[in-house]
Structure formats: C-alpha cells, structure tokens
Coordinates of C-alpha atoms and ligand atoms in Angstrom, one line a residue:
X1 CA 2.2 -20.9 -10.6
X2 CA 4.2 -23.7 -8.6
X3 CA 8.0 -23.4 -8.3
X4 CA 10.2 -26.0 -6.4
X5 CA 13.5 -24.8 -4.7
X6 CA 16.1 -27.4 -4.5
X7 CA 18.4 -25.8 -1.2
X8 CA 21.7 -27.7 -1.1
X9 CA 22.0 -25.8 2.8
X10 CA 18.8 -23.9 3.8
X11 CA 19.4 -21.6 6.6
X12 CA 15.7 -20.1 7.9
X13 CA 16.4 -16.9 9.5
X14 CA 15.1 -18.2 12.8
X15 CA 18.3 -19.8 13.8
X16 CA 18.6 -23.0 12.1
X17 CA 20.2 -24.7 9.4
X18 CA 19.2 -28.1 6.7
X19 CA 20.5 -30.0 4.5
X20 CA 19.2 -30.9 1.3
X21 CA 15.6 -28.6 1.2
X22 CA 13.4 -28.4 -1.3
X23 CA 11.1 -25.1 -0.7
X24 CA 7.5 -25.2 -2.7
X25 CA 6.3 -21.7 -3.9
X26 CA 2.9 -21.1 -4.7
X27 CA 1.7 -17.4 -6.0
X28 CA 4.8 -16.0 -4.3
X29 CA 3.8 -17.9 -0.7
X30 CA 6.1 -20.9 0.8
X31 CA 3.3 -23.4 0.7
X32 CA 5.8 -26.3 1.7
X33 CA 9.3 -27.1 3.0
X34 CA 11.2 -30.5 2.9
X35 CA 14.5 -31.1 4.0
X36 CA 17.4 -33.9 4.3
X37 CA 16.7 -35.3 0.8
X38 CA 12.5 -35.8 1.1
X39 CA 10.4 -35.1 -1.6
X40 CA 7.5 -32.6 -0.7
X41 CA 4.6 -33.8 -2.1
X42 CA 3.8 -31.4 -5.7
X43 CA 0.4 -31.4 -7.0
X44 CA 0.8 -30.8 -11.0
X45 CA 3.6 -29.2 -13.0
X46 CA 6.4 -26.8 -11.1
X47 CA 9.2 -25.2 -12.5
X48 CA 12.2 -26.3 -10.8
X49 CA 14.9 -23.8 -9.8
X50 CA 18.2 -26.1 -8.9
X51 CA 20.4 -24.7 -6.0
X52 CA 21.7 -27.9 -4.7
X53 CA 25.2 -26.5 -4.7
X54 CA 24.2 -23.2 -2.9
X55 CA 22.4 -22.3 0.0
X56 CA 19.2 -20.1 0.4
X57 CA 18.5 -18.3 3.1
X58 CA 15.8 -15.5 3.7
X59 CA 16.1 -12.2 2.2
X60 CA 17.8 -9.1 3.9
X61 CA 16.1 -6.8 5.5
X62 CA 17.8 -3.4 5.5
X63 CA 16.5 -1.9 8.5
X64 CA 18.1 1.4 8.1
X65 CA 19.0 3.2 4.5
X66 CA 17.7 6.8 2.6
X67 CA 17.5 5.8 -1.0
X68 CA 17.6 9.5 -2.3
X69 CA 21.1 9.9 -0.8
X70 CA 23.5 9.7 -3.1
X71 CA 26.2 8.1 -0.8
X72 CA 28.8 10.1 -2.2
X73 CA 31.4 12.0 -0.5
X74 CA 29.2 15.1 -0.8
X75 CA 25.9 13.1 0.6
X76 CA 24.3 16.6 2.2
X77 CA 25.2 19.1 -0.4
X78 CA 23.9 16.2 -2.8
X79 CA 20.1 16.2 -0.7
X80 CA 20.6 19.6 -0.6
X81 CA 20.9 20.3 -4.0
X82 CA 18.9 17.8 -5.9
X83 CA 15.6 18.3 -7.5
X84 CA 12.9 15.6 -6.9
X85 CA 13.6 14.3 -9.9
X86 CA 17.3 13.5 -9.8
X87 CA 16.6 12.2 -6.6
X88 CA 14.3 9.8 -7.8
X89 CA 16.7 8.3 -10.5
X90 CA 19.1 8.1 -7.4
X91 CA 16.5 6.3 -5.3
X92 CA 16.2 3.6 -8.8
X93 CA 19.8 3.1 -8.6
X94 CA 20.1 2.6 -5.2
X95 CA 17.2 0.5 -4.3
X96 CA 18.5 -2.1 -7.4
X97 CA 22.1 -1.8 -5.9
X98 CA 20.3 -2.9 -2.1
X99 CA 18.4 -5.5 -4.4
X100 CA 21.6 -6.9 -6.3
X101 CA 23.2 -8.4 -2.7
X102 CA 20.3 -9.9 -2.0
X103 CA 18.3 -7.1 0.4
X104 CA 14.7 -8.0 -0.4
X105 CA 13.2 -5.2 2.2
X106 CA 14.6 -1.8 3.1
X107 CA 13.3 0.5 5.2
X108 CA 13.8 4.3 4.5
X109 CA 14.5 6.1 7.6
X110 CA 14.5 9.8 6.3
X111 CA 13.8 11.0 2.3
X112 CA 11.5 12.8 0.4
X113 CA 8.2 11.9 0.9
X114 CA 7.0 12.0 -2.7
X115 CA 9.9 10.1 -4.0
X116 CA 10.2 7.8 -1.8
X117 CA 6.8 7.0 -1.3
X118 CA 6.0 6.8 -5.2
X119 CA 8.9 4.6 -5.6
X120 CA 7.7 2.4 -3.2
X121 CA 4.6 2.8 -4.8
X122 CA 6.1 1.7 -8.1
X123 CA 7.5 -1.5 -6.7
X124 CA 4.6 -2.3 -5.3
X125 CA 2.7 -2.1 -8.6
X126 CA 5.5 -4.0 -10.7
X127 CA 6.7 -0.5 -12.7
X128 CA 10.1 -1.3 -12.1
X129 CA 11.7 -3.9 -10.0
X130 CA 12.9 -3.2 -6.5
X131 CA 13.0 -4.7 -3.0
X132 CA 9.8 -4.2 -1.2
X133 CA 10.2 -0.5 0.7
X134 CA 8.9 0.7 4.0
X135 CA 9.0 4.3 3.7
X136 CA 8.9 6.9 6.8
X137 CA 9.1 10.1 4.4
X138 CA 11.1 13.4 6.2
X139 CA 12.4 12.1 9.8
X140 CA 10.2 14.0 12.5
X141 CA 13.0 16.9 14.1
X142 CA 12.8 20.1 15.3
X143 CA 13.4 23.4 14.0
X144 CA 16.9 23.4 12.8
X145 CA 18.1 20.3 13.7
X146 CA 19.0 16.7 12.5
X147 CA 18.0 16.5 8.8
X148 CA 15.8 19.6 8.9
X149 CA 16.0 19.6 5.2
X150 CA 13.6 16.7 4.6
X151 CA 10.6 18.8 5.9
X152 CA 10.0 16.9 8.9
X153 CA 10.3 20.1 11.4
X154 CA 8.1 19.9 14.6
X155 CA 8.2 21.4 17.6
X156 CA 6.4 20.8 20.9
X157 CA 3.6 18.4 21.7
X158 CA 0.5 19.3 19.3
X159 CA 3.5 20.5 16.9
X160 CA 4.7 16.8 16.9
X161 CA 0.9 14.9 16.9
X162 CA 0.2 17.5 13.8
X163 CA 3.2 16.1 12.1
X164 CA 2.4 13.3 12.6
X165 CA -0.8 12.8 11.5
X166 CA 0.2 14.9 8.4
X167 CA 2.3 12.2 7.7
X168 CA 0.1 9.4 8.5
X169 CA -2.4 11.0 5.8
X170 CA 0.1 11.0 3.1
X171 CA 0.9 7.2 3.6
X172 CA 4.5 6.7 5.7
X173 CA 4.8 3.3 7.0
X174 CA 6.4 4.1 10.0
X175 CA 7.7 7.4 11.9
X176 CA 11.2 8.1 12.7
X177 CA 12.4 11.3 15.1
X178 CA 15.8 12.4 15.5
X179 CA 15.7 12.0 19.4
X180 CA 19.4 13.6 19.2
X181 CA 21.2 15.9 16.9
X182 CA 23.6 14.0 13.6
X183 CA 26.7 14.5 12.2
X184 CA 25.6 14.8 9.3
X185 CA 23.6 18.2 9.8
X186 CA 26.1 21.2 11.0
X187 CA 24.9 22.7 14.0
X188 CA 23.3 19.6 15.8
X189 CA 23.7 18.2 19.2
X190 CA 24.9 14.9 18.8
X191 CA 25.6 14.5 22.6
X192 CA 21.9 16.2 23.5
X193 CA 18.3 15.4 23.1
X194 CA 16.3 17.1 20.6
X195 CA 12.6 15.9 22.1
X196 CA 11.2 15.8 25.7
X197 CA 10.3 12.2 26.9
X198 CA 6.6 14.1 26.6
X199 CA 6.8 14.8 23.2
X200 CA 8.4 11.7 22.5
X201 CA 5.2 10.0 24.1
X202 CA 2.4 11.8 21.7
X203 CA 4.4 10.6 18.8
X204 CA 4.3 7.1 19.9
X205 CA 0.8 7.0 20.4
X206 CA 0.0 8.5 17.0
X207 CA 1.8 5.8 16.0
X208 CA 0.5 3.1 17.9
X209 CA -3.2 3.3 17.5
X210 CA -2.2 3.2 13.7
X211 CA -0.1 0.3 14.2
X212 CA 2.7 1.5 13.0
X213 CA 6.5 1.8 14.6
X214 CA 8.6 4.5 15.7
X215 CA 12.4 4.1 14.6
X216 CA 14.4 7.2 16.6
X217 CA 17.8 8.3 15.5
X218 CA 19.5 8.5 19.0
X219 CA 23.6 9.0 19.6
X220 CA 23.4 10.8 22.5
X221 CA 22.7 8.8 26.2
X222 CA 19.9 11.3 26.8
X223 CA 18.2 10.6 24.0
X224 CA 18.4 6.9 24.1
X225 CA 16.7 7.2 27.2
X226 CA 14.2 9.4 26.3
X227 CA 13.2 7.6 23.6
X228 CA 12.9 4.2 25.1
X229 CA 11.3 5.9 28.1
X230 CA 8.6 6.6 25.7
X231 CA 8.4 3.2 24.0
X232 CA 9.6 3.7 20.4
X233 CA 10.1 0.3 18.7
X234 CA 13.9 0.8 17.6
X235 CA 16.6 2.8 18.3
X236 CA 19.3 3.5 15.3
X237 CA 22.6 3.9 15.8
X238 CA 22.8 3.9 19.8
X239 CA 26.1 4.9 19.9
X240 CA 25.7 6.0 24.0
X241 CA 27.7 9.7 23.8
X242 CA 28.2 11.4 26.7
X243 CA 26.2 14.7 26.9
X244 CA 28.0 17.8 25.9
X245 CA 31.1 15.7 25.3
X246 CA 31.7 14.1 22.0
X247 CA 34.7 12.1 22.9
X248 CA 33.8 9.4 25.7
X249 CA 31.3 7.4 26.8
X250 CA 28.8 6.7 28.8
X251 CA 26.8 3.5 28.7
X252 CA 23.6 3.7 31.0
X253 CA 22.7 -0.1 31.9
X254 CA 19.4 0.5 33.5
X255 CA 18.5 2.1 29.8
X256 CA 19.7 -1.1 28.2
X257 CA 18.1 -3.5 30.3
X258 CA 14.8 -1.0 29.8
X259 CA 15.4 -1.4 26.3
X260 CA 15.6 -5.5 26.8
X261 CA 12.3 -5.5 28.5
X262 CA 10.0 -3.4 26.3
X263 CA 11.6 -5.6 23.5
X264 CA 13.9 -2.0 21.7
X265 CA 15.9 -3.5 18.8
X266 CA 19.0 -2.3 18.7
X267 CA 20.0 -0.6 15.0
X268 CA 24.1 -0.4 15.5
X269 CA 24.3 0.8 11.5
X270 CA 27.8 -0.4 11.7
X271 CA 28.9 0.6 8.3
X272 CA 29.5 4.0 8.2
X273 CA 32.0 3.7 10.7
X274 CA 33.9 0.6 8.8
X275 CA 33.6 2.0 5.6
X276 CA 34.4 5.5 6.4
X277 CA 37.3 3.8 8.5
X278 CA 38.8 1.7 6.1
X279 CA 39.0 3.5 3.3
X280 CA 41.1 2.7 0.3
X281 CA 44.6 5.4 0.0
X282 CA 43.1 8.7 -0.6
X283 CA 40.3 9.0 1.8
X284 CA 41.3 12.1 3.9
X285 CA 41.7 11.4 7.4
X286 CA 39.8 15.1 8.2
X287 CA 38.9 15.6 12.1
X288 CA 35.5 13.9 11.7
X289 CA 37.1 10.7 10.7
X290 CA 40.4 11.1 13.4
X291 CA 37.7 11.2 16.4
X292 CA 35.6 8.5 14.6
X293 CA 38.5 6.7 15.2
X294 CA 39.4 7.0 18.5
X295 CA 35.7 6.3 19.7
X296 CA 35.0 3.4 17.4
X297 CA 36.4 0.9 19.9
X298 CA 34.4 2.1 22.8
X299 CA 31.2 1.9 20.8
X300 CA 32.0 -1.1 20.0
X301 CA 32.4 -2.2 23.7
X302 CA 29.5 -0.2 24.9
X303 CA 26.9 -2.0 22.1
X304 CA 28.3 -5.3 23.0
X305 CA 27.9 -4.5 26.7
X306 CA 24.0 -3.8 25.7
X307 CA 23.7 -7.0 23.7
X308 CA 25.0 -8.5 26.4
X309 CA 22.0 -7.5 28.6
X310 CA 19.4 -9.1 26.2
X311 CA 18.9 -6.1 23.6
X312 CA 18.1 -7.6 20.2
X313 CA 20.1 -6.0 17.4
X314 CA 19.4 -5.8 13.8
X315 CA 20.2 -5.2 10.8
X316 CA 20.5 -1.7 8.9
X317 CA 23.2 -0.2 6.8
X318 CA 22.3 3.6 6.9
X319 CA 22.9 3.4 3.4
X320 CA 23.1 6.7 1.4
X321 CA 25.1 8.7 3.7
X322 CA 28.7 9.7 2.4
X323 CA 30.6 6.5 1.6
X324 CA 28.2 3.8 2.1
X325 CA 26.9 2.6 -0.9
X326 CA 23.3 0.7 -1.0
X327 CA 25.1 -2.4 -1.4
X328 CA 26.4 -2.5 1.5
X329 CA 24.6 -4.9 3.6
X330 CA 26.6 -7.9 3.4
X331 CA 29.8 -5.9 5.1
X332 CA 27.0 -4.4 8.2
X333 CA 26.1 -8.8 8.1
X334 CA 30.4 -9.4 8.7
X335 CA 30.7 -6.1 11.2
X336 CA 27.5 -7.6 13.2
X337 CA 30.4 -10.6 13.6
X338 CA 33.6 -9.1 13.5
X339 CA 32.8 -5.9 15.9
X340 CA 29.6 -6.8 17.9
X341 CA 31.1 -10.5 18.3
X342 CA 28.2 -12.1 17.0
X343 CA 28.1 -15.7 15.3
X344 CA 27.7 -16.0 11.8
X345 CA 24.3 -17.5 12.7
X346 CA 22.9 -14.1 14.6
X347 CA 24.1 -11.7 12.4
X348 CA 21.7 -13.4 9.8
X349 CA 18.7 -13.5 12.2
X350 CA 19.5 -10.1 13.2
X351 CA 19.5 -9.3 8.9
X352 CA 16.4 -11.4 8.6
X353 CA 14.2 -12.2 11.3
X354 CA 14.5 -9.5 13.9
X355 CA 14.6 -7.4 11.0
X356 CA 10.8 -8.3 10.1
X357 CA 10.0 -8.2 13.7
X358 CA 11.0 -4.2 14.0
X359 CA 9.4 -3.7 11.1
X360 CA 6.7 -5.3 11.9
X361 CA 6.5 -7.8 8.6
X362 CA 7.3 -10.9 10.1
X363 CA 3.9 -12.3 9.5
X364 CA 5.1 -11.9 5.9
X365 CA 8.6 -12.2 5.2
X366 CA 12.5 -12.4 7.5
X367 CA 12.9 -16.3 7.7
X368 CA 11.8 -19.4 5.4
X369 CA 8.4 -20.6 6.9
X370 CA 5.3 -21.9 5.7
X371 CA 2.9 -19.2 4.5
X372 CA 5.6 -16.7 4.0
X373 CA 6.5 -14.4 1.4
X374 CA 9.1 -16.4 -1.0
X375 CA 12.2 -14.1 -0.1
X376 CA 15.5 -15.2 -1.2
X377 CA 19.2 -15.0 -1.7
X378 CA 21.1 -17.8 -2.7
X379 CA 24.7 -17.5 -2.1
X380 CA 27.7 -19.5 -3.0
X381 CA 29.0 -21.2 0.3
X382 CA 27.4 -21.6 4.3
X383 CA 27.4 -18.2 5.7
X384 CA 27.1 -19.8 8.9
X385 CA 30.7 -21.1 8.6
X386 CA 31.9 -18.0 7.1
X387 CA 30.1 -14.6 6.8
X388 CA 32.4 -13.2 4.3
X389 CA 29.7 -16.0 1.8
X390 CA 26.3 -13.9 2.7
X391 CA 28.2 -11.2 0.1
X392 CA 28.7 -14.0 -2.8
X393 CA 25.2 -13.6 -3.9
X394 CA 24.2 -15.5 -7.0
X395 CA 20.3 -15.4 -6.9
X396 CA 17.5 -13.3 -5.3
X397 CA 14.0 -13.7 -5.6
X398 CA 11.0 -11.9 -4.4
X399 CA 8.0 -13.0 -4.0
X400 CA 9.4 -16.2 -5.7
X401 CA 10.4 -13.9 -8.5
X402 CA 13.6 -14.3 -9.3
X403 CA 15.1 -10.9 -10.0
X404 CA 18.8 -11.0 -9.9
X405 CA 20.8 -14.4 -11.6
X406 CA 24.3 -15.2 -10.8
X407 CA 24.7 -11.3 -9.2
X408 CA 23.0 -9.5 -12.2
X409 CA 19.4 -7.5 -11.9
X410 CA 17.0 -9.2 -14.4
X411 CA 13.6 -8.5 -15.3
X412 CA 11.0 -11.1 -15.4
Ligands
ZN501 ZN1 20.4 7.4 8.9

C-alpha cells in the first residue's frame, strides 16, 4: 500500500526544516522524501493525503508517563485502590488521550505489569488503537520505598539481579529503579539514595547484555550520581535536591558533565510542576505545592546549568500522576522552551529524536528519514516559529495509519 504526504513545512526531528515535502509511505516505512516542490518519483497508484497547508513533523515520543494512573487529584489512593481491571480501562483512555496530541510512542516508567504489558500487547496486534508502548512493568525499589505498590521491591545485590531477571522473563522493555525516594509515596527520601552505586551496577548489566535501558527516577544529588556512576541510560526528573534538605539546591557539575560524557539524557518531566503550579481558581495551595513553588525556579536554573554542560534532555510528561493528564505533552514541548530556554526547534528533537535515542528506537521511529516508521502529527502552523502550534494537532498517523483526523481518534 503506497501513500504520498504532501508537507506544506516538514520539520524532521533531527533539526531541520523544508518546504513543500512530499513524504512516500510504503507498508508503514518512509520509502522516499522530496522537498521544495519536487515530485518523488511513485511507482503505481498512492493515495494522496494533502497537508500542504500544515506541517508534519515526527511523532512524539513520551519518554516518561504510567498509563494506569488516573492523573486525578487522588493519583495514589486511585493505584492503590484499583483492581487490574479498572486500571486497564484507565490505561485505554489514557494511552488514546497521549495518542490524540499526536504522541506516537510512550514509554511506561512504573505500572502494573500485566496491564500494561497486555495493553501494549494489544496495540501491537491491532486490538485497539494506541501509540506504540514501551513498557517497564513495577519500577525496581526497595522495601518500602518509592512506588512500592507496583511490586517492584528489591533489596541488595542478588535481590536486585533476581528482580530483574524476573522481569526480563515476563517481557519489560526496559528497567526503571527509583535511585531516590518520590513525593508521591509517603515516607520516602526524596533528598537520599535508595540503591548503592553497587547495586545500581548489577542492574545495569542485567540490562545491558539484554540490550535494554535503564531509566532511574532520581531527585536527590546522591542519587543522580549514583546512578550515572553506574551507567543507566536516563535519568528522570533530575531535579538536584540537596541531601536531607528539601528546600535548596545543590547542583554537582562534575555529575553533569559525567552525565554529558557517557551520553545520560536528561528527563526534566516538566509538567507536573507547571500544571500543578498553574492551576485554574480552586486548586489548593496545600504545603506540597507552596514549597514546589519556592524551588521551581532553582530547578529550573540548575537543569539549565546541566544543559548547559552538554546533557541532552528529552521529552517525558510523567503523565498519570495527580494533575497531569496523558495529553499533556505538547505543554512539557512549550515548558522545554519557556523554562529550560530551549528553541522551539530543540524542544522537538528533544520530543522526537533524542526521545528514540533513550529509548533506543531510533533505528525505527523519532525523525522523518528514509526507512523509518511513518510517524506523524500534522499540526496547524510552524512549531518552529511558535511552540504554542505543536498543541494544534489536526492529524496523527502511525505506521502511515492515520488514526486521529482534524484532533479526533479514528479507527481505520
Ligand atoms: Zn514518574
């Protein structure tokens, strides 16, 4: 099956833009790419899909969400509470809601295993549409501590490689630790590390000789460092808390430029913060969101301070936690601008291309290239010029499917 995508702006996810494209889809695959007017050359009949007026640019990569959270106010008593199977029907919703802006590829950072690994399972298979998942299962944490609910409770070296494996048998595509405590789980040490460097390491070599990444959770200073010290692939969050005090600071440099050398992405998972922060009337400013406050700017300055050193950020929402809807990747695309003083242009490698790299999948999908995976979202406007467009989605298509038109979910 041959489609032809007329791009009035194509923008590739590696950095550049063109004018007039016209994108040749073969069996899901880019099999050719014209711009500045030229006519590919089209052997027999295509269906043409006219965007001349719009531009296309790669899919988003959601490098950071938990599709059985129900991003409501109550997000933990929600997990907490669900059975599998409301949780599923929450995962459906969500995943379609990450799908209707135009997020072709999420990454699930911390669910339950069966659900979100038969969901991604489903998707897969063409049961019900959905971007294409990459599922961790329970995030790897010890006993008691950040999101010990999921299941993913391991302590000590042989506790950890165990775990692992366990979870390499069931079929996760990646593993993430909690390398500090979260807010969201009462009775964690945001400020401290939850894994030695040691124990750190034996997880990264289960991973490794499978090929697969290791995305840690990390707020805490120590645990940043501990975790890059034993070479996991991403850290999320990496808000640089000082240990054992929750209100300053402290940026570590040599971590950041160790994190720039062994090639770390960066996960800033801006949203919760904004969203929380800017809440319409109503939203209760409780002590949680007064100290959010006061320690957003410094954050800020401490993850541009790391960018600044050659860390490569991406993209990730952290989606499903209280107040941040699935949909919410086009306003982590604007904060990637607005607070980490990207251009418009970065933010959408960081949502595209470096996504696929920390994944992993950028053989297969993250920017518009010959023999890649026709993922795309066609948006009123140039996002380059102004990010606020990258949210006025009229089209996504997956594997040259189109599955949402003019902002609606469709099935084909
Ligand atoms: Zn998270």
């Amino acid at each position: 099956m041959l489609k032809a995508i007329k791009a009035g702006t194509l923008i590739d996810g590696n950095g550049a833009k063109f004018d007039a494209a016209t994108i040749v889809v073969e069996n899901g695959l880019i099999r050719e790419i014209a711009t500045d007017g030229k006519s590919p050359p089209i052997n027999g009949n295509a269906e043409w899909l006219d965007y001349s007026d719009l531009t296309v640019l790669p899919g988003l990569i959601d490098g950071h969400v938990h599709i059985v959270f129900s991003a409501g106010e109550s997000a933990l008593n929600d997990i907490l509470t669900d059975s599998n199977e409301r949780a599923m029907l929450r995962a459906v919703h969500n995943v379609q809601a990450a799908l209707s802006v135009g997020v072709t590829t999420v990454r699930d950072v911390g669910g339950i295993t069966d659900v979100t690994l038969a969901l991604r399972d489903a998707i897969r298979d063409g049961i019900v549409p959905g971007p294409r998942i990459l599922a961790a299962g329970p995030a790897i944490t010890i006993t008691g501590g950040h999101c010990y609910f999921l299941g993913g409770e391991a302590d000590g070296i042989e506790a950890v490689r165990h775990k692992a494996r366990d979870l390499a048998k069931r079929g996760v595509d990646l593993f993430k630790v909690m390398a500090t405590g979260g807010g969201m789980t009462p009775g964690t040490n945001t400020t401290r590390a939850q894994f030695t460097v040691e124990e750190l390491e034996a997880l990264v070599g289960e991973a490794h000789r499978r090929h697969l990444k290791v995305a840690a959770h990390a707020h805490g200073v120590a645990g940043i460092r501990n975790a890059v010290t034993a070479g996991v692939n991403t850290i999320e969050h990496c808000t640089w808390v000082r240990e054992d005090d929750l209100d300053s600071i402290d940026f570590d440099e040599n971590v950041a430029k160790m994190m720039a050398a062994k090639g770390v992405f960066m996960s800033p998972t801006l949203c919760p913060s904004w969203l929380n922060l800017n809440r319409p009337a109503g939203g209760e400013m409780t002590p949680n969101r007064v100290r959010m406050r006061r320690l957003a700017p410094l954050i800020k300055e401490a993850k541009v301070k790391a960018l600044a050193l050659g860390v490569e950020p991406m993209g990730g929402t952290d989606a499903g936690v209280s107040n941040v809807p699935l949909d919410s990747m086009p306003i982590e695309i604007r904060c990637l601008v607005e607070e980490l003083e990207l251009t418009p242009m970065q933010a959408i490698v960081a949502s595209t291309r470096n996504g696929s790299r920390a994944l992993g999948i950028d053989g297969e999908v993250g920017t518009v290239d010959v023999g890649k995976r026709a993922d795309l979202l066609v948006v009123e406007g140039d996002p380059s010029a102004d990010i606020l467009n990258v949210g006025k989605t009229r089209w996504v298509l997956r594997d040259g499917n189109v599955l949402v038109e003019n902002g609606r979910l469709v099935r084909t």
